[in-house]
Short mmCIF file of N, CA and C in Angstrom, two decimals:
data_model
loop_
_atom_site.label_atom_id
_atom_site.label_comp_id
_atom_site.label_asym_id
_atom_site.label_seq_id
_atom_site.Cartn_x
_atom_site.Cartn_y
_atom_site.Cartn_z
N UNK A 24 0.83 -1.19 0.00
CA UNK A 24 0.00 0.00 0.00
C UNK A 24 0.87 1.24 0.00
N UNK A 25 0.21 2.49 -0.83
CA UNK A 25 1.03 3.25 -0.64
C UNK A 25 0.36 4.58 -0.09
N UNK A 26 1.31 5.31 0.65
CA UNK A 26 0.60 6.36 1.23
C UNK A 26 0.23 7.56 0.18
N UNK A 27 -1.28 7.76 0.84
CA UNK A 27 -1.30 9.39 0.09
C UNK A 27 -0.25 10.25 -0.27
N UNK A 28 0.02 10.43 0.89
CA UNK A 28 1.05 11.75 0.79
C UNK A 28 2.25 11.77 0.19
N UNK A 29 2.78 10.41 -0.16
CA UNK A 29 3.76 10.04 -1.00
C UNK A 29 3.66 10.19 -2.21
N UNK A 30 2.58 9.70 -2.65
CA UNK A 30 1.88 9.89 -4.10
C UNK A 30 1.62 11.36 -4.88
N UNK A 31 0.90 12.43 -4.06
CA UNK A 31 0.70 13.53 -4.09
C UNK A 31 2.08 13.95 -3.69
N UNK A 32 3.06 13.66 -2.98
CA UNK A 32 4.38 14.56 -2.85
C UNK A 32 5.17 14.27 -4.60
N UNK A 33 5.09 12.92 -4.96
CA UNK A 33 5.69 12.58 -6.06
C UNK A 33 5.09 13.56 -7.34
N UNK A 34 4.05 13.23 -7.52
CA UNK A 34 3.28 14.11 -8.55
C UNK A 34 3.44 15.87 -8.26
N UNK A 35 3.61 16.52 -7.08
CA UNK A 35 3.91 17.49 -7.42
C UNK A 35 5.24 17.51 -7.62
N UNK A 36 6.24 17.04 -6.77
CA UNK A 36 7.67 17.00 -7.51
C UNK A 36 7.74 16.72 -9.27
N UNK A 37 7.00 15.98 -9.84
CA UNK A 37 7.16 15.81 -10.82
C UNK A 37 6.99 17.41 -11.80
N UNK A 38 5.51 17.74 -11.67
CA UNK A 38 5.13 19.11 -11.83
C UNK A 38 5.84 20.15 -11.55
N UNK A 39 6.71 19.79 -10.45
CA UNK A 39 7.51 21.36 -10.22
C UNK A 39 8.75 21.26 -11.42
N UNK A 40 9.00 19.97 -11.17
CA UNK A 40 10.65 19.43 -12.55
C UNK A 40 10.23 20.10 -14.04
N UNK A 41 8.68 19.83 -13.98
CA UNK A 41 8.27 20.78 -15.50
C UNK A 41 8.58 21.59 -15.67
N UNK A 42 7.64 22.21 -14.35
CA UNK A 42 7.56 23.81 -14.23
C UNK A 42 9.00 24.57 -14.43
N UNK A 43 10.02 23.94 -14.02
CA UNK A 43 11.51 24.14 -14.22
C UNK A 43 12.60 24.31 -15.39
N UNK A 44 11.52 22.88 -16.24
CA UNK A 44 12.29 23.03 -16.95
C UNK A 44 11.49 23.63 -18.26
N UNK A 45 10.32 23.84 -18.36
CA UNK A 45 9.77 24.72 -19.14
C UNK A 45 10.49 26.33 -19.16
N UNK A 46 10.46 26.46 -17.92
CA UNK A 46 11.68 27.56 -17.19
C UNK A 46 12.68 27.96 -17.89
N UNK A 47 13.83 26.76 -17.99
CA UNK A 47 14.76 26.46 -18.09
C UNK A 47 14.42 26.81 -19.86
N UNK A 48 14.10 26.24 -20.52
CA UNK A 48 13.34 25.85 -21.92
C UNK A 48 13.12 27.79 -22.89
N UNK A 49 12.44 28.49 -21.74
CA UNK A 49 12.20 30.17 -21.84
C UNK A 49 13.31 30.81 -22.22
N UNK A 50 13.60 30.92 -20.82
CA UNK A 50 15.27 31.60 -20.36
C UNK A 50 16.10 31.42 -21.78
N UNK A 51 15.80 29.90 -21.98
CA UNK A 51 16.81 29.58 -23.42
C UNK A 51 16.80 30.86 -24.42
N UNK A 52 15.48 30.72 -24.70
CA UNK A 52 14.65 31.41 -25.57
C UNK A 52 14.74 33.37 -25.62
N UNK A 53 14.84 32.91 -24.19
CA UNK A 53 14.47 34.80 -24.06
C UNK A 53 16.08 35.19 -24.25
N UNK A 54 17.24 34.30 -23.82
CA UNK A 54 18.53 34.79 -23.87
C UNK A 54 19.28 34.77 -25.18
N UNK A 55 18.16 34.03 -25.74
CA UNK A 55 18.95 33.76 -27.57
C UNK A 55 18.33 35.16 -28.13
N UNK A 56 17.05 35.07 -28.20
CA UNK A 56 15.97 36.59 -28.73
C UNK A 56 17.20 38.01 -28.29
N UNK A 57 17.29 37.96 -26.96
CA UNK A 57 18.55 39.39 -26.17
C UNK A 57 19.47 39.47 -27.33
N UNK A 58 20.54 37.77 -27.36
CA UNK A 58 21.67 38.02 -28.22
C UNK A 58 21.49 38.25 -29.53
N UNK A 59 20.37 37.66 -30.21
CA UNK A 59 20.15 38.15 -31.32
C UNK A 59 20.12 39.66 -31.27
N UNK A 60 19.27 40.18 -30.90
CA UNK A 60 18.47 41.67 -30.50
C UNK A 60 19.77 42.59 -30.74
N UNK A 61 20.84 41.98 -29.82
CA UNK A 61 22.21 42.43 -29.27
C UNK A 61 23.21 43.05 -30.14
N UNK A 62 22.95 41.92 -31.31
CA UNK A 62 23.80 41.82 -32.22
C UNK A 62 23.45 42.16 -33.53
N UNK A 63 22.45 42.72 -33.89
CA UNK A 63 21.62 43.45 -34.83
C UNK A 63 21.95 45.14 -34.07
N UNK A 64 22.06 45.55 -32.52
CA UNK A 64 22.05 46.44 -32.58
C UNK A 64 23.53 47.21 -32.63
N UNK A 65 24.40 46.04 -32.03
CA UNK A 65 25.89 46.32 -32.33
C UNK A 65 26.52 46.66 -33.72
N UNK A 66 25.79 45.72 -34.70
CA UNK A 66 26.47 45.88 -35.50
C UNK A 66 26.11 46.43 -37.21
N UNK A 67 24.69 47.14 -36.67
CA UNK A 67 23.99 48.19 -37.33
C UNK A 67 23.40 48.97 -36.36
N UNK A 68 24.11 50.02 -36.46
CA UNK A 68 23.53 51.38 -35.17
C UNK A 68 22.06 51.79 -36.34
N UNK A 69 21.88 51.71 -37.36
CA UNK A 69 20.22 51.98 -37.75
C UNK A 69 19.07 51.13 -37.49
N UNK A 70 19.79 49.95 -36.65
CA UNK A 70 18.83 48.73 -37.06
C UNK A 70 17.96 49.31 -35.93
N UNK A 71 18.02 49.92 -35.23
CA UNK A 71 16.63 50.70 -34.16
C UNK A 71 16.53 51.94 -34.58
N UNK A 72 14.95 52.82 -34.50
CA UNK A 72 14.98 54.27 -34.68
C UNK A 72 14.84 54.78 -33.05
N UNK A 73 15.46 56.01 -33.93
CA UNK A 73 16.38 56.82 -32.53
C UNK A 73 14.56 57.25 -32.18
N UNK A 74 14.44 57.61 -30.65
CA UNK A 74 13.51 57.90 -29.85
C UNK A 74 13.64 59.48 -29.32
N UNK A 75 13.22 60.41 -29.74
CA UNK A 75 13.25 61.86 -29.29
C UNK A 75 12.72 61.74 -27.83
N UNK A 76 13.80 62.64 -26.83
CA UNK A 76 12.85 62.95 -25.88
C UNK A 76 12.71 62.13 -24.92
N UNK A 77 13.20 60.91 -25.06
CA UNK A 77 13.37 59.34 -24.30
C UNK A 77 14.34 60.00 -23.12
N UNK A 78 13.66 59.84 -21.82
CA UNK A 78 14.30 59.80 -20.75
C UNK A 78 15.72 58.97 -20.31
N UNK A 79 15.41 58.06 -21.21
CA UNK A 79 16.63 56.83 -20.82
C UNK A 79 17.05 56.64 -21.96
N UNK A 80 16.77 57.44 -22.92
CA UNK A 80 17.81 57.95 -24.32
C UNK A 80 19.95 57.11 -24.32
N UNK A 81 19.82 56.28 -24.34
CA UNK A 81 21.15 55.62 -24.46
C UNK A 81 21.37 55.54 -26.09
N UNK A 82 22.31 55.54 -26.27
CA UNK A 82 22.96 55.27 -27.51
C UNK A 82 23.04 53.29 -27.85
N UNK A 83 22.45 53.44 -29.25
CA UNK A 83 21.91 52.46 -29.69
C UNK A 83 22.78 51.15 -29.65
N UNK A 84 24.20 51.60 -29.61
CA UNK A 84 25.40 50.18 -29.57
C UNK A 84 25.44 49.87 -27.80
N UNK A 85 24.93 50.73 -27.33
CA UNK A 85 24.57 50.62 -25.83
C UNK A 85 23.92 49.48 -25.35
N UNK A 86 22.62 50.08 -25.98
CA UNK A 86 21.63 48.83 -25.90
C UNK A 86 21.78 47.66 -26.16
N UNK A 87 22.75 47.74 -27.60
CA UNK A 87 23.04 46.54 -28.01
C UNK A 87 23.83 45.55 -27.07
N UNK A 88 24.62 46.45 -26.42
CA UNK A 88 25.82 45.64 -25.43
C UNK A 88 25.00 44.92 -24.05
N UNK A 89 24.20 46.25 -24.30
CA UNK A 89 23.50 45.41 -22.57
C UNK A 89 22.44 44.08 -23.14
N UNK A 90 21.91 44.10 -24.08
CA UNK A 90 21.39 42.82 -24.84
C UNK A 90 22.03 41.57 -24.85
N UNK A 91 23.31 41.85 -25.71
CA UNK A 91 24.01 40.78 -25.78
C UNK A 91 24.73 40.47 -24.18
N UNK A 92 24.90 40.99 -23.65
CA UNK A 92 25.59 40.65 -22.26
C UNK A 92 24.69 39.97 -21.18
N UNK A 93 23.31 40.55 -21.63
CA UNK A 93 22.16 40.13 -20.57
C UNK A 93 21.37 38.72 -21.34
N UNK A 94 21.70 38.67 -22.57
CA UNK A 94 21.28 37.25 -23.31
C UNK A 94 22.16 36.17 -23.39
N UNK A 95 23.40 36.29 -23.25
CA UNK A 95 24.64 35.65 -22.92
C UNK A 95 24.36 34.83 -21.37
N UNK A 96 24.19 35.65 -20.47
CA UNK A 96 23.89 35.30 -19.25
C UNK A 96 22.68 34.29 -18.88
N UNK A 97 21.49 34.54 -19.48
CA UNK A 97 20.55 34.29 -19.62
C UNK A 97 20.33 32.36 -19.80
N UNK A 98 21.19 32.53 -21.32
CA UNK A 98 21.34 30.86 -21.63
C UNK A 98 22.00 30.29 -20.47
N UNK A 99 23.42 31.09 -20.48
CA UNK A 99 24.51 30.29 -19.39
C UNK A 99 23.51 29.70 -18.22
N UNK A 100 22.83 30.60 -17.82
CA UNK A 100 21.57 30.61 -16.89
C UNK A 100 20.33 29.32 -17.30
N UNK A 101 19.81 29.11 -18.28
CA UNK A 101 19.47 28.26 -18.74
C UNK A 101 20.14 26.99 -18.42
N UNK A 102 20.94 26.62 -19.26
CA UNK A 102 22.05 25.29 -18.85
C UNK A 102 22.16 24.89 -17.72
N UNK A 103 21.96 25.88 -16.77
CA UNK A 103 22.64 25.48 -15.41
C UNK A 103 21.15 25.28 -14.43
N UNK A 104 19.71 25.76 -14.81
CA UNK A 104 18.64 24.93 -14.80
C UNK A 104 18.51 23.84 -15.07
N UNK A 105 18.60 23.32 -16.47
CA UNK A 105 18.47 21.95 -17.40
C UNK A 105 19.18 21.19 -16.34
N UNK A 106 20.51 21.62 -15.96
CA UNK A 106 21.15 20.84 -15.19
C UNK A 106 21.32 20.59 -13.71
N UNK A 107 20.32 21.41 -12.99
CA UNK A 107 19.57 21.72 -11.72
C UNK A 107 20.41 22.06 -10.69
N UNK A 108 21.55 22.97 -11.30
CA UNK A 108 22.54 23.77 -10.39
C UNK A 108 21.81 24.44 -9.59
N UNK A 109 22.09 24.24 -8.15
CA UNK A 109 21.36 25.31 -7.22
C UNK A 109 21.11 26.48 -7.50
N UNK A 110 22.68 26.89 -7.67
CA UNK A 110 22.64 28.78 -8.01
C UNK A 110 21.59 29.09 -8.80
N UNK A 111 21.23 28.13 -10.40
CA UNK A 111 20.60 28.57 -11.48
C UNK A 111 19.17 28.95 -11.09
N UNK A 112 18.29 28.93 -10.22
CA UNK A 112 17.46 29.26 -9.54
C UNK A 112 17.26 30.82 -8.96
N UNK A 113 17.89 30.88 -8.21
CA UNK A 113 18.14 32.55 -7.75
C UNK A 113 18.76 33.51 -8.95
N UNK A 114 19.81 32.84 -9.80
CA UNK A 114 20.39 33.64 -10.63
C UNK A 114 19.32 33.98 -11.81
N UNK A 115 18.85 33.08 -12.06
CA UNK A 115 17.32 32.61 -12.94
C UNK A 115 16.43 33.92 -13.07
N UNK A 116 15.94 33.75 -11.45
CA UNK A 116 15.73 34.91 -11.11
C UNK A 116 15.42 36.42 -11.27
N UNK A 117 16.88 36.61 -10.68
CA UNK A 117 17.31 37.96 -10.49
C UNK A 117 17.52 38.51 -12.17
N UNK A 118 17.86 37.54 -13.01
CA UNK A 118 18.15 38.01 -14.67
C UNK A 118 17.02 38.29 -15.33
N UNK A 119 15.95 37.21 -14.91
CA UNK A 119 14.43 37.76 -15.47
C UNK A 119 14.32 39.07 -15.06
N UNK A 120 14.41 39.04 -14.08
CA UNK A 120 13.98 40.39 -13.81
C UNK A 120 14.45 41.46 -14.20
N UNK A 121 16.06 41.37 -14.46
CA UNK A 121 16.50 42.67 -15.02
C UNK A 121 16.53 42.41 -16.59
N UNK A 122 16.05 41.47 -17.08
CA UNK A 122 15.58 41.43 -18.46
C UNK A 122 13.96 42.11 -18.51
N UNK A 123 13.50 41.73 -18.11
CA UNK A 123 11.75 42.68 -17.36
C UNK A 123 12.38 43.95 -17.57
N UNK A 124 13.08 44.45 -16.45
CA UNK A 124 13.04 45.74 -16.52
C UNK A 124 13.58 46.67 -17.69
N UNK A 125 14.86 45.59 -18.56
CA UNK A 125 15.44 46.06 -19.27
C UNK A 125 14.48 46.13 -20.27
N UNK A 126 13.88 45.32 -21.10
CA UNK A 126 12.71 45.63 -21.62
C UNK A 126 11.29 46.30 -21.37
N UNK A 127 11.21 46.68 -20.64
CA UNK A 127 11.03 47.64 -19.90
C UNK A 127 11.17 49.16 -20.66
N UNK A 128 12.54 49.80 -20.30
CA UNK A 128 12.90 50.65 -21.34
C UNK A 128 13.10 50.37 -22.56
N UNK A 129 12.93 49.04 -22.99
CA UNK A 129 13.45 49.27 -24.43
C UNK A 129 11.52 49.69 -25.02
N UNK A 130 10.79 49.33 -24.40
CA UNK A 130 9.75 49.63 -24.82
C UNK A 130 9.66 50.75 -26.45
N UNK A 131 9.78 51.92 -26.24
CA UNK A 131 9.82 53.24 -27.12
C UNK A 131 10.35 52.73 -28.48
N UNK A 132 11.75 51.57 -28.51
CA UNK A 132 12.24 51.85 -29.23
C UNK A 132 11.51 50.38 -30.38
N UNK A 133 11.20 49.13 -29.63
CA UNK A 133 10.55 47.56 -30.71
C UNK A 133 9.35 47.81 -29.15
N UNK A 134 7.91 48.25 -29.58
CA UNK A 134 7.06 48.17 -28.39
C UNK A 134 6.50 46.50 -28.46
N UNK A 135 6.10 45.89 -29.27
CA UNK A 135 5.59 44.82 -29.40
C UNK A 135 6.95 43.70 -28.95
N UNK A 136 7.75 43.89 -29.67
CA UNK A 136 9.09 43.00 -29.18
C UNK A 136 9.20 43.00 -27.49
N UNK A 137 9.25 43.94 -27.16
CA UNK A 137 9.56 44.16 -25.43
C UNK A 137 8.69 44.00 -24.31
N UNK A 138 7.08 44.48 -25.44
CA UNK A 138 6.05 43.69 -24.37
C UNK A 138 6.05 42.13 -24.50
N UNK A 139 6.26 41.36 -25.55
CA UNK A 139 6.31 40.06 -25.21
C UNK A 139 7.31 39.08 -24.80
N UNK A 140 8.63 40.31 -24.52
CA UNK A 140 9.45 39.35 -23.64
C UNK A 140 9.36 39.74 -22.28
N UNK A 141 8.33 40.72 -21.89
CA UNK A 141 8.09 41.12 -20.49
C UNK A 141 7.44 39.70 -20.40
N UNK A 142 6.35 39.53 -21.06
CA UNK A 142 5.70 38.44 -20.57
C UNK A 142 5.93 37.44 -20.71
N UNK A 143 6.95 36.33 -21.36
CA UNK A 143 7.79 35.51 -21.03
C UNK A 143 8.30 35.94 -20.02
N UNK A 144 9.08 37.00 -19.67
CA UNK A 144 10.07 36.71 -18.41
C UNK A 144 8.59 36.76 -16.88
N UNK A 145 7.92 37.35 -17.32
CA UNK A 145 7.23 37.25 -15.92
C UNK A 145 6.71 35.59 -16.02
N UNK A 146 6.19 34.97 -17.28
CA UNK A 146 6.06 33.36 -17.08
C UNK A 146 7.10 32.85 -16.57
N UNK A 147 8.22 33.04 -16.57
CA UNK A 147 9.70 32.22 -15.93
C UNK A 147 9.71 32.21 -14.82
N UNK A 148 9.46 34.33 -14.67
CA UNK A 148 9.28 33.97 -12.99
C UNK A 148 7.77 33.59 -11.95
N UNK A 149 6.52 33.15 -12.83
CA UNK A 149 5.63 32.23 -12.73
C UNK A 149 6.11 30.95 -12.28
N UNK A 150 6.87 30.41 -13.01
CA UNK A 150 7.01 29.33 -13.39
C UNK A 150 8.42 28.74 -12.20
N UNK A 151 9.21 29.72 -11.84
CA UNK A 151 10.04 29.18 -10.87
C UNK A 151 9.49 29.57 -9.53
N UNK A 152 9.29 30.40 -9.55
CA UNK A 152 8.13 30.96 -8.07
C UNK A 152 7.25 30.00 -7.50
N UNK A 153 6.45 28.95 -7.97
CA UNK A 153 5.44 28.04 -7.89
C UNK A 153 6.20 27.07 -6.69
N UNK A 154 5.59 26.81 -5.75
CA UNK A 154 5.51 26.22 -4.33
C UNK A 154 6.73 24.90 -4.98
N UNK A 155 8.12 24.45 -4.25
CA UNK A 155 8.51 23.60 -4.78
C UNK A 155 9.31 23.62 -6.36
N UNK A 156 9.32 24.51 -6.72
CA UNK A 156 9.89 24.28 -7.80
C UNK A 156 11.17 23.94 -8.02
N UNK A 157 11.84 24.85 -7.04
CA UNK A 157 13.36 24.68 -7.24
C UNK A 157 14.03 23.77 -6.07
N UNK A 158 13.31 22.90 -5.11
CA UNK A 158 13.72 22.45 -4.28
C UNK A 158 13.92 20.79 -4.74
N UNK A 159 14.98 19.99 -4.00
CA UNK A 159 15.41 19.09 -5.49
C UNK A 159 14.76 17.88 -4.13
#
């Protein structure tokens, strides 16, 4: 016989390993989209139009750098989910979020591009946030 609570502990462990690695699966996604993004803006300063008046007005190879540096991270970040490194959890994290925010400002300049990696990164951090997820 087997106990309830074993059964229901298994099945949500299982569910949280999804939830993780669907996670894991994003992050991929959202850090490849950055480096791409990154590297279109590095290495054509027209490939974005300039924004008059933009409070957070940075120069366009700017952006590009913080793209590629924050999409770089992102995968590394990825991998180390897939592979259920402790750190990759908190680091997971803290990168969504400053990918959130960084898109965020990029808003003005791709609005449709930046609202839908807001909302991937807030699914990631859905998705690792969930009771159990990152606990092995």
């Amino acid at each position: 016989m087997t106990d309830d609570r074993t059964v229901e502990s298994q099945a949500d462990s299982g569910w949280a390993m999804t939830g993780v690695a669907f996670a894991a699966a994003m992050l991929l996604l959202i850090g490849a989209f950055h480096v791409i993004a990154g590297f279109a803006a590095i290495l054509n300063d027209e490939y974005l139009v300039r924004v008059r008046g933009y409070a957070f007005d940075l120069d366009i190879t700017a952006w590009g750098w913080i793209h590629l540096i924050l999409g770089l991270a992102l995968v590394a970040t990825a991998f180390g989910l897939f592979s259920r490194a402790r750190w990759a959890g908190v680091v997971a994290l803290f990168l969504v979020v400053l990918s959130a925010i960084d898109n965020f400002f990029f808003i003005p300049y791709q609005p449709f591009w930046a609202l839908l990696l807001i909302a991937l990164d807030v699914w990631v951090i859905w998705a690792l946030t969930r009771p159990r997820a990152l606990r092995t």
